[in-house]
Amino acid sequence: MPHSVTDRLNNRHEHVFLFSKAPRYWFDLDAIREKYDGGRAPSRRARSGHANKPNTIARPWGGVAAPQPLMEATGVAHTAVHERGRNPGDVWTIATQSYGEAHFATMPPALARRCILASCQPGGTVLDPFSGSGTTGLAATESGRRFVGIDLNRDYLKLSLRTRLQQGVLDLGTSTW
């Protein structure tokens, strides 16, 4: 939630944590790639950082070394460009979104959706231990995932079931314990 402080710098970011219970986990970077500026990938020369100069390495004592190939040890051309878009990195710009109900700290559905698409397999189950108004549940069901939400506040549970989770309880299958 944005702050409107006038006597210090306001918070312009929020930390998001994606947890896994196993050292090896599923992560789908392709699901959250961002389009390149201008809608197309930069040229090979531009992405290598040498768009306006020959493919050479400058020596600190002056002069220029012989041209260097743009190759890794694997023999594959080195490129940070991916045909599906760029890696969004660890700083995301996602606008806040208003919510007309009695919950003051809702997150934008786009934030929840990005986390879910990257970290939960299609058909998987998303756990939100601070479910609140049900934003994560809404994003999970819209993305083809199941959802388990927990909140200490009964009023927030009722609010989420009345608004964002109108379909009610989801079938998670039978328990094996």
mmCIF file with all atom_site columns, C-alpha atoms in Angstrom:
data_model
loop_
_atom_site.group_PDB
_atom_site.id
_atom_site.type_symbol
_atom_site.label_atom_id
_atom_site.label_alt_id
_atom_site.label_comp_id
_atom_site.label_asym_id
_atom_site.label_entity_id
_atom_site.label_seq_id
_atom_site.pdbx_PDB_ins_code
_atom_site.Cartn_x
_atom_site.Cartn_y
_atom_site.Cartn_z
_atom_site.occupancy
_atom_site.B_iso_or_equiv
_atom_site.pdbx_formal_charge
_atom_site.auth_seq_id
_atom_site.auth_comp_id
_atom_site.auth_asym_id
_atom_site.auth_atom_id
_atom_site.pdbx_PDB_model_num
ATOM 1   C CA . MET A 1 1   ? 0.000   0.000   0.000   1.00 0.00 ? 1   MET A CA 1
ATOM 2   C CA . PRO A 1 2   ? 1.551   3.347   -0.992  1.00 0.00 ? 2   PRO A CA 1
ATOM 3   C CA . HIS A 1 3   ? 2.527   5.688   1.813   1.00 0.00 ? 3   HIS A CA 1
ATOM 4   C CA . SER A 1 4   ? 1.779   9.394   1.779   1.00 0.00 ? 4   SER A CA 1
ATOM 5   C CA . VAL A 1 5   ? 4.548   10.549  4.108   1.00 0.00 ? 5   VAL A CA 1
ATOM 6   C CA . THR A 1 6   ? 5.968   14.063  3.800   1.00 0.00 ? 6   THR A CA 1
ATOM 7   C CA . ASP A 1 7   ? 8.872   14.028  6.275   1.00 0.00 ? 7   ASP A CA 1
ATOM 8   C CA . ARG A 1 8   ? 10.898  11.125  4.820   1.00 0.00 ? 8   ARG A CA 1
ATOM 9   C CA . LEU A 1 9   ? 11.244  8.976   1.736   1.00 0.00 ? 9   LEU A CA 1
ATOM 10  C CA . ASN A 1 10  ? 8.223   6.805   1.079   1.00 0.00 ? 10  ASN A CA 1
ATOM 11  C CA . ASN A 1 11  ? 8.433   3.099   0.316   1.00 0.00 ? 11  ASN A CA 1
ATOM 12  C CA . ARG A 1 12  ? 8.492   2.487   -3.417  1.00 0.00 ? 12  ARG A CA 1
ATOM 13  C CA . HIS A 1 13  ? 8.900   -1.268  -3.255  1.00 0.00 ? 13  HIS A CA 1
ATOM 14  C CA . GLU A 1 14  ? 7.730   -4.339  -1.436  1.00 0.00 ? 14  GLU A CA 1
ATOM 15  C CA . HIS A 1 15  ? 9.549   -7.629  -0.961  1.00 0.00 ? 15  HIS A CA 1
ATOM 16  C CA . VAL A 1 16  ? 7.951   -10.753 -2.420  1.00 0.00 ? 16  VAL A CA 1
ATOM 17  C CA . PHE A 1 17  ? 9.069   -14.172 -1.230  1.00 0.00 ? 17  PHE A CA 1
ATOM 18  C CA . LEU A 1 18  ? 8.572   -17.373 -3.215  1.00 0.00 ? 18  LEU A CA 1
ATOM 19  C CA . PHE A 1 19  ? 9.155   -20.363 -0.939  1.00 0.00 ? 19  PHE A CA 1
ATOM 20  C CA . SER A 1 20  ? 9.793   -23.985 -1.805  1.00 0.00 ? 20  SER A CA 1
ATOM 21  C CA . LYS A 1 21  ? 9.881   -26.929 0.555   1.00 0.00 ? 21  LYS A CA 1
ATOM 22  C CA . ALA A 1 22  ? 12.489  -28.768 -1.528  1.00 0.00 ? 22  ALA A CA 1
ATOM 23  C CA . PRO A 1 23  ? 15.989  -27.824 -2.717  1.00 0.00 ? 23  PRO A CA 1
ATOM 24  C CA . ARG A 1 24  ? 14.960  -28.716 -6.300  1.00 0.00 ? 24  ARG A CA 1
ATOM 25  C CA . TYR A 1 25  ? 11.876  -26.849 -7.393  1.00 0.00 ? 25  TYR A CA 1
ATOM 26  C CA . TRP A 1 26  ? 9.844   -26.006 -10.481 1.00 0.00 ? 26  TRP A CA 1
ATOM 27  C CA . PHE A 1 27  ? 10.239  -22.515 -11.959 1.00 0.00 ? 27  PHE A CA 1
ATOM 28  C CA . ASP A 1 28  ? 8.883   -21.364 -15.326 1.00 0.00 ? 28  ASP A CA 1
ATOM 29  C CA . LEU A 1 29  ? 10.760  -18.257 -16.445 1.00 0.00 ? 29  LEU A CA 1
ATOM 30  C CA . ASP A 1 30  ? 9.131   -18.388 -19.892 1.00 0.00 ? 30  ASP A CA 1
ATOM 31  C CA . ALA A 1 31  ? 5.699   -17.798 -18.321 1.00 0.00 ? 31  ALA A CA 1
ATOM 32  C CA . ILE A 1 32  ? 6.727   -14.370 -17.011 1.00 0.00 ? 32  ILE A CA 1
ATOM 33  C CA . ARG A 1 33  ? 9.136   -13.075 -19.655 1.00 0.00 ? 33  ARG A CA 1
ATOM 34  C CA . GLU A 1 34  ? 8.598   -9.457  -20.694 1.00 0.00 ? 34  GLU A CA 1
ATOM 35  C CA . LYS A 1 35  ? 8.483   -8.127  -24.236 1.00 0.00 ? 35  LYS A CA 1
ATOM 36  C CA . TYR A 1 36  ? 11.495  -6.174  -25.401 1.00 0.00 ? 36  TYR A CA 1
ATOM 37  C CA . ASP A 1 37  ? 11.122  -2.403  -25.717 1.00 0.00 ? 37  ASP A CA 1
ATOM 38  C CA . GLY A 1 38  ? 9.762   -1.642  -29.157 1.00 0.00 ? 38  GLY A CA 1
ATOM 39  C CA . GLY A 1 39  ? 8.269   -5.133  -29.464 1.00 0.00 ? 39  GLY A CA 1
ATOM 40  C CA . ARG A 1 40  ? 11.270  -6.902  -31.014 1.00 0.00 ? 40  ARG A CA 1
ATOM 41  C CA . ALA A 1 41  ? 14.556  -8.296  -29.829 1.00 0.00 ? 41  ALA A CA 1
ATOM 42  C CA . PRO A 1 42  ? 17.644  -6.096  -30.220 1.00 0.00 ? 42  PRO A CA 1
ATOM 43  C CA . SER A 1 43  ? 20.169  -6.971  -32.911 1.00 0.00 ? 43  SER A CA 1
ATOM 44  C CA . ARG A 1 44  ? 23.138  -9.202  -32.077 1.00 0.00 ? 44  ARG A CA 1
ATOM 45  C CA . ARG A 1 45  ? 25.491  -6.198  -32.248 1.00 0.00 ? 45  ARG A CA 1
ATOM 46  C CA . ALA A 1 46  ? 23.286  -4.110  -29.958 1.00 0.00 ? 46  ALA A CA 1
ATOM 47  C CA . ARG A 1 47  ? 22.804  -6.841  -27.355 1.00 0.00 ? 47  ARG A CA 1
ATOM 48  C CA . SER A 1 48  ? 26.548  -7.564  -27.248 1.00 0.00 ? 48  SER A CA 1
ATOM 49  C CA . GLY A 1 49  ? 27.216  -3.958  -26.197 1.00 0.00 ? 49  GLY A CA 1
ATOM 50  C CA . HIS A 1 50  ? 29.297  -3.306  -29.315 1.00 0.00 ? 50  HIS A CA 1
ATOM 51  C CA . ALA A 1 51  ? 26.704  -1.714  -31.590 1.00 0.00 ? 51  ALA A CA 1
ATOM 52  C CA . ASN A 1 52  ? 28.915  1.200   -32.629 1.00 0.00 ? 52  ASN A CA 1
ATOM 53  C CA . LYS A 1 53  ? 32.389  -0.352  -32.517 1.00 0.00 ? 53  LYS A CA 1
ATOM 54  C CA . PRO A 1 54  ? 34.127  -3.406  -33.895 1.00 0.00 ? 54  PRO A CA 1
ATOM 55  C CA . ASN A 1 55  ? 34.035  -6.629  -31.894 1.00 0.00 ? 55  ASN A CA 1
ATOM 56  C CA . THR A 1 56  ? 37.267  -5.974  -29.982 1.00 0.00 ? 56  THR A CA 1
ATOM 57  C CA . ILE A 1 57  ? 38.531  -5.762  -26.422 1.00 0.00 ? 57  ILE A CA 1
ATOM 58  C CA . ALA A 1 58  ? 40.291  -2.596  -25.240 1.00 0.00 ? 58  ALA A CA 1
ATOM 59  C CA . ARG A 1 59  ? 43.559  -3.019  -23.325 1.00 0.00 ? 59  ARG A CA 1
ATOM 60  C CA . PRO A 1 60  ? 44.071  -0.854  -20.218 1.00 0.00 ? 60  PRO A CA 1
ATOM 61  C CA . TRP A 1 61  ? 47.551  0.220   -21.455 1.00 0.00 ? 61  TRP A CA 1
ATOM 62  C CA . GLY A 1 62  ? 46.153  1.325   -24.780 1.00 0.00 ? 62  GLY A CA 1
ATOM 63  C CA . GLY A 1 63  ? 45.578  -0.327  -28.076 1.00 0.00 ? 63  GLY A CA 1
ATOM 64  C CA . VAL A 1 64  ? 43.019  -2.907  -28.957 1.00 0.00 ? 64  VAL A CA 1
ATOM 65  C CA . ALA A 1 65  ? 43.207  -6.684  -28.799 1.00 0.00 ? 65  ALA A CA 1
ATOM 66  C CA . ALA A 1 66  ? 42.326  -8.828  -31.791 1.00 0.00 ? 66  ALA A CA 1
ATOM 67  C CA . PRO A 1 67  ? 38.616  -9.308  -32.518 1.00 0.00 ? 67  PRO A CA 1
ATOM 68  C CA . GLN A 1 68  ? 37.038  -11.811 -30.143 1.00 0.00 ? 68  GLN A CA 1
ATOM 69  C CA . PRO A 1 69  ? 34.320  -14.265 -31.210 1.00 0.00 ? 69  PRO A CA 1
ATOM 70  C CA . LEU A 1 70  ? 30.954  -14.011 -29.465 1.00 0.00 ? 70  LEU A CA 1
ATOM 71  C CA . MET A 1 71  ? 31.077  -17.661 -28.385 1.00 0.00 ? 71  MET A CA 1
ATOM 72  C CA . GLU A 1 72  ? 30.895  -19.482 -25.078 1.00 0.00 ? 72  GLU A CA 1
ATOM 73  C CA . ALA A 1 73  ? 32.857  -22.641 -24.277 1.00 0.00 ? 73  ALA A CA 1
ATOM 74  C CA . THR A 1 74  ? 29.810  -24.620 -25.404 1.00 0.00 ? 74  THR A CA 1
ATOM 75  C CA . GLY A 1 75  ? 30.279  -23.392 -28.961 1.00 0.00 ? 75  GLY A CA 1
ATOM 76  C CA . VAL A 1 76  ? 26.900  -21.654 -28.915 1.00 0.00 ? 76  VAL A CA 1
ATOM 77  C CA . ALA A 1 77  ? 26.757  -17.942 -29.685 1.00 0.00 ? 77  ALA A CA 1
ATOM 78  C CA . HIS A 1 78  ? 26.500  -15.948 -26.468 1.00 0.00 ? 78  HIS A CA 1
ATOM 79  C CA . THR A 1 79  ? 23.272  -14.015 -26.238 1.00 0.00 ? 79  THR A CA 1
ATOM 80  C CA . ALA A 1 80  ? 21.106  -12.617 -23.479 1.00 0.00 ? 80  ALA A CA 1
ATOM 81  C CA . VAL A 1 81  ? 18.207  -12.400 -25.914 1.00 0.00 ? 81  VAL A CA 1
ATOM 82  C CA . HIS A 1 82  ? 15.421  -14.948 -25.819 1.00 0.00 ? 82  HIS A CA 1
ATOM 83  C CA . GLU A 1 83  ? 12.776  -15.185 -28.527 1.00 0.00 ? 83  GLU A CA 1
ATOM 84  C CA . ARG A 1 84  ? 9.943   -15.156 -25.927 1.00 0.00 ? 84  ARG A CA 1
ATOM 85  C CA . GLY A 1 85  ? 11.145  -11.976 -24.222 1.00 0.00 ? 85  GLY A CA 1
ATOM 86  C CA . ARG A 1 86  ? 13.520  -10.822 -21.557 1.00 0.00 ? 86  ARG A CA 1
ATOM 87  C CA . ASN A 1 87  ? 13.989  -12.057 -18.011 1.00 0.00 ? 87  ASN A CA 1
ATOM 88  C CA . PRO A 1 88  ? 12.014  -9.616  -15.808 1.00 0.00 ? 88  PRO A CA 1
ATOM 89  C CA . GLY A 1 89  ? 14.746  -9.558  -13.165 1.00 0.00 ? 89  GLY A CA 1
ATOM 90  C CA . ASP A 1 90  ? 14.111  -9.024  -9.487  1.00 0.00 ? 90  ASP A CA 1
ATOM 91  C CA . VAL A 1 91  ? 12.540  -5.552  -9.669  1.00 0.00 ? 91  VAL A CA 1
ATOM 92  C CA . TRP A 1 92  ? 9.031   -5.518  -11.123 1.00 0.00 ? 92  TRP A CA 1
ATOM 93  C CA . THR A 1 93  ? 6.940   -2.435  -11.810 1.00 0.00 ? 93  THR A CA 1
ATOM 94  C CA . ILE A 1 94  ? 3.315   -3.360  -11.164 1.00 0.00 ? 94  ILE A CA 1
ATOM 95  C CA . ALA A 1 95  ? 0.764   -0.632  -10.509 1.00 0.00 ? 95  ALA A CA 1
ATOM 96  C CA . THR A 1 96  ? -1.383  -0.733  -7.402  1.00 0.00 ? 96  THR A CA 1
ATOM 97  C CA . GLN A 1 97  ? -5.070  -1.449  -7.891  1.00 0.00 ? 97  GLN A CA 1
ATOM 98  C CA . SER A 1 98  ? -7.973  -0.240  -5.805  1.00 0.00 ? 98  SER A CA 1
ATOM 99  C CA . TYR A 1 99  ? -10.334 -2.623  -4.040  1.00 0.00 ? 99  TYR A CA 1
ATOM 100 C CA . GLY A 1 100 ? -13.717 -1.277  -2.995  1.00 0.00 ? 100 GLY A CA 1
ATOM 101 C CA . GLU A 1 101 ? -14.293 -3.603  -0.041  1.00 0.00 ? 101 GLU A CA 1
ATOM 102 C CA . ALA A 1 102 ? -13.214 -3.356  3.600   1.00 0.00 ? 102 ALA A CA 1
ATOM 103 C CA . HIS A 1 103 ? -9.620  -4.509  3.226   1.00 0.00 ? 103 HIS A CA 1
ATOM 104 C CA . PHE A 1 104 ? -6.913  -1.854  3.069   1.00 0.00 ? 104 PHE A CA 1
ATOM 105 C CA . ALA A 1 105 ? -3.852  -3.865  2.005   1.00 0.00 ? 105 ALA A CA 1
ATOM 106 C CA . THR A 1 106 ? -4.806  -5.815  -1.089  1.00 0.00 ? 106 THR A CA 1
ATOM 107 C CA . MET A 1 107 ? -2.138  -6.592  -3.646  1.00 0.00 ? 107 MET A CA 1
ATOM 108 C CA . PRO A 1 108 ? -2.708  -6.171  -7.363  1.00 0.00 ? 108 PRO A CA 1
ATOM 109 C CA . PRO A 1 109 ? -3.865  -9.410  -9.037  1.00 0.00 ? 109 PRO A CA 1
ATOM 110 C CA . ALA A 1 110 ? -1.064  -8.977  -11.612 1.00 0.00 ? 110 ALA A CA 1
ATOM 111 C CA . LEU A 1 111 ? 1.532   -9.445  -8.844  1.00 0.00 ? 111 LEU A CA 1
ATOM 112 C CA . ALA A 1 112 ? -0.059  -12.642 -7.561  1.00 0.00 ? 112 ALA A CA 1
ATOM 113 C CA . ARG A 1 113 ? -0.503  -13.932 -11.132 1.00 0.00 ? 113 ARG A CA 1
ATOM 114 C CA . ARG A 1 114 ? 3.183   -13.422 -11.974 1.00 0.00 ? 114 ARG A CA 1
ATOM 115 C CA . CYS A 1 115 ? 4.330   -15.302 -8.881  1.00 0.00 ? 115 CYS A CA 1
ATOM 116 C CA . ILE A 1 116 ? 1.890   -18.147 -9.545  1.00 0.00 ? 116 ILE A CA 1
ATOM 117 C CA . LEU A 1 117 ? 2.758   -18.523 -13.226 1.00 0.00 ? 117 LEU A CA 1
ATOM 118 C CA . ALA A 1 118 ? 6.470   -18.692 -12.414 1.00 0.00 ? 118 ALA A CA 1
ATOM 119 C CA . SER A 1 119 ? 6.379   -20.963 -9.405  1.00 0.00 ? 119 SER A CA 1
ATOM 120 C CA . CYS A 1 120 ? 3.385   -23.310 -9.607  1.00 0.00 ? 120 CYS A CA 1
ATOM 121 C CA . GLN A 1 121 ? 2.848   -25.926 -12.297 1.00 0.00 ? 121 GLN A CA 1
ATOM 122 C CA . PRO A 1 122 ? -0.465  -25.845 -14.188 1.00 0.00 ? 122 PRO A CA 1
ATOM 123 C CA . GLY A 1 123 ? -2.942  -27.907 -12.163 1.00 0.00 ? 123 GLY A CA 1
ATOM 124 C CA . GLY A 1 124 ? -0.814  -27.462 -9.012  1.00 0.00 ? 124 GLY A CA 1
ATOM 125 C CA . THR A 1 125 ? -1.933  -26.040 -5.670  1.00 0.00 ? 125 THR A CA 1
ATOM 126 C CA . VAL A 1 126 ? -1.116  -22.561 -4.358  1.00 0.00 ? 126 VAL A CA 1
ATOM 127 C CA . LEU A 1 127 ? -0.978  -21.979 -0.588  1.00 0.00 ? 127 LEU A CA 1
ATOM 128 C CA . ASP A 1 128 ? -1.509  -18.468 0.760   1.00 0.00 ? 128 ASP A CA 1
ATOM 129 C CA . PRO A 1 129 ? -1.181  -18.366 4.572   1.00 0.00 ? 129 PRO A CA 1
ATOM 130 C CA . PHE A 1 130 ? -2.336  -14.723 4.648   1.00 0.00 ? 130 PHE A CA 1
ATOM 131 C CA . SER A 1 131 ? -5.249  -14.966 2.236   1.00 0.00 ? 131 SER A CA 1
ATOM 132 C CA . GLY A 1 132 ? -7.018  -11.724 3.171   1.00 0.00 ? 132 GLY A CA 1
ATOM 133 C CA . SER A 1 133 ? -9.361  -10.639 0.392   1.00 0.00 ? 133 SER A CA 1
ATOM 134 C CA . GLY A 1 134 ? -8.514  -13.641 -1.800  1.00 0.00 ? 134 GLY A CA 1
ATOM 135 C CA . THR A 1 135 ? -6.397  -11.946 -4.487  1.00 0.00 ? 135 THR A CA 1
ATOM 136 C CA . THR A 1 136 ? -4.028  -14.921 -4.654  1.00 0.00 ? 136 THR A CA 1
ATOM 137 C CA . GLY A 1 137 ? -6.961  -17.323 -4.876  1.00 0.00 ? 137 GLY A CA 1
ATOM 138 C CA . LEU A 1 138 ? -8.479  -15.344 -7.731  1.00 0.00 ? 138 LEU A CA 1
ATOM 139 C CA . ALA A 1 139 ? -5.158  -15.305 -9.629  1.00 0.00 ? 139 ALA A CA 1
ATOM 140 C CA . ALA A 1 140 ? -4.615  -19.022 -8.947  1.00 0.00 ? 140 ALA A CA 1
ATOM 141 C CA . THR A 1 141 ? -8.014  -20.138 -10.230 1.00 0.00 ? 141 THR A CA 1
ATOM 142 C CA . GLU A 1 142 ? -7.784  -17.854 -13.284 1.00 0.00 ? 142 GLU A CA 1
ATOM 143 C CA . SER A 1 143 ? -4.377  -19.429 -14.032 1.00 0.00 ? 143 SER A CA 1
ATOM 144 C CA . GLY A 1 144 ? -5.624  -23.029 -13.791 1.00 0.00 ? 144 GLY A CA 1
ATOM 145 C CA . ARG A 1 145 ? -4.263  -23.776 -10.318 1.00 0.00 ? 145 ARG A CA 1
ATOM 146 C CA . ARG A 1 146 ? -5.989  -24.959 -7.155  1.00 0.00 ? 146 ARG A CA 1
ATOM 147 C CA . PHE A 1 147 ? -5.913  -22.741 -4.084  1.00 0.00 ? 147 PHE A CA 1
ATOM 148 C CA . VAL A 1 148 ? -5.733  -23.100 -0.312  1.00 0.00 ? 148 VAL A CA 1
ATOM 149 C CA . GLY A 1 149 ? -6.115  -19.868 1.630   1.00 0.00 ? 149 GLY A CA 1
ATOM 150 C CA . ILE A 1 150 ? -5.646  -19.298 5.348   1.00 0.00 ? 150 ILE A CA 1
ATOM 151 C CA . ASP A 1 151 ? -6.447  -16.178 7.334   1.00 0.00 ? 151 ASP A CA 1
ATOM 152 C CA . LEU A 1 152 ? -6.953  -15.534 11.045  1.00 0.00 ? 152 LEU A CA 1
ATOM 153 C CA . ASN A 1 153 ? -9.624  -12.936 10.381  1.00 0.00 ? 153 ASN A CA 1
ATOM 154 C CA . ARG A 1 154 ? -13.041 -14.548 9.802   1.00 0.00 ? 154 ARG A CA 1
ATOM 155 C CA . ASP A 1 155 ? -14.350 -11.329 8.225   1.00 0.00 ? 155 ASP A CA 1
ATOM 156 C CA . TYR A 1 156 ? -11.673 -11.512 5.532   1.00 0.00 ? 156 TYR A CA 1
ATOM 157 C CA . LEU A 1 157 ? -12.617 -15.130 4.793   1.00 0.00 ? 157 LEU A CA 1
ATOM 158 C CA . LYS A 1 158 ? -16.255 -14.112 4.355   1.00 0.00 ? 158 LYS A CA 1
ATOM 159 C CA . LEU A 1 159 ? -15.184 -11.155 2.209   1.00 0.00 ? 159 LEU A CA 1
ATOM 160 C CA . SER A 1 160 ? -13.050 -13.322 -0.091  1.00 0.00 ? 160 SER A CA 1
ATOM 161 C CA . LEU A 1 161 ? -15.802 -15.928 -0.502  1.00 0.00 ? 161 LEU A CA 1
ATOM 162 C CA . ARG A 1 162 ? -18.362 -13.217 -1.264  1.00 0.00 ? 162 ARG A CA 1
ATOM 163 C CA . THR A 1 163 ? -16.216 -11.365 -3.810  1.00 0.00 ? 163 THR A CA 1
ATOM 164 C CA . ARG A 1 164 ? -13.122 -12.924 -5.341  1.00 0.00 ? 164 ARG A CA 1
ATOM 165 C CA . LEU A 1 165 ? -13.740 -16.590 -4.564  1.00 0.00 ? 165 LEU A CA 1
ATOM 166 C CA . GLN A 1 166 ? -17.442 -16.811 -5.364  1.00 0.00 ? 166 GLN A CA 1
ATOM 167 C CA . GLN A 1 167 ? -17.163 -20.437 -6.468  1.00 0.00 ? 167 GLN A CA 1
ATOM 168 C CA . GLY A 1 168 ? -16.582 -21.381 -2.816  1.00 0.00 ? 168 GLY A CA 1
ATOM 169 C CA . VAL A 1 169 ? -14.645 -24.405 -1.666  1.00 0.00 ? 169 VAL A CA 1
ATOM 170 C CA . LEU A 1 170 ? -12.395 -26.089 -4.224  1.00 0.00 ? 170 LEU A CA 1
ATOM 171 C CA . ASP A 1 171 ? -12.115 -29.869 -4.510  1.00 0.00 ? 171 ASP A CA 1
ATOM 172 C CA . LEU A 1 172 ? -8.514  -30.793 -3.664  1.00 0.00 ? 172 LEU A CA 1
ATOM 173 C CA . GLY A 1 173 ? -9.047  -34.538 -4.043  1.00 0.00 ? 173 GLY A CA 1
ATOM 174 C CA . THR A 1 174 ? -9.071  -37.134 -1.299  1.00 0.00 ? 174 THR A CA 1
ATOM 175 C CA . SER A 1 175 ? -6.621  -37.144 1.568   1.00 0.00 ? 175 SER A CA 1
ATOM 176 C CA . THR A 1 176 ? -4.165  -40.027 1.914   1.00 0.00 ? 176 THR A CA 1
ATOM 177 C CA . TRP A 1 177 ? -3.431  -39.504 5.611   1.00 0.00 ? 177 TRP A CA 1
#
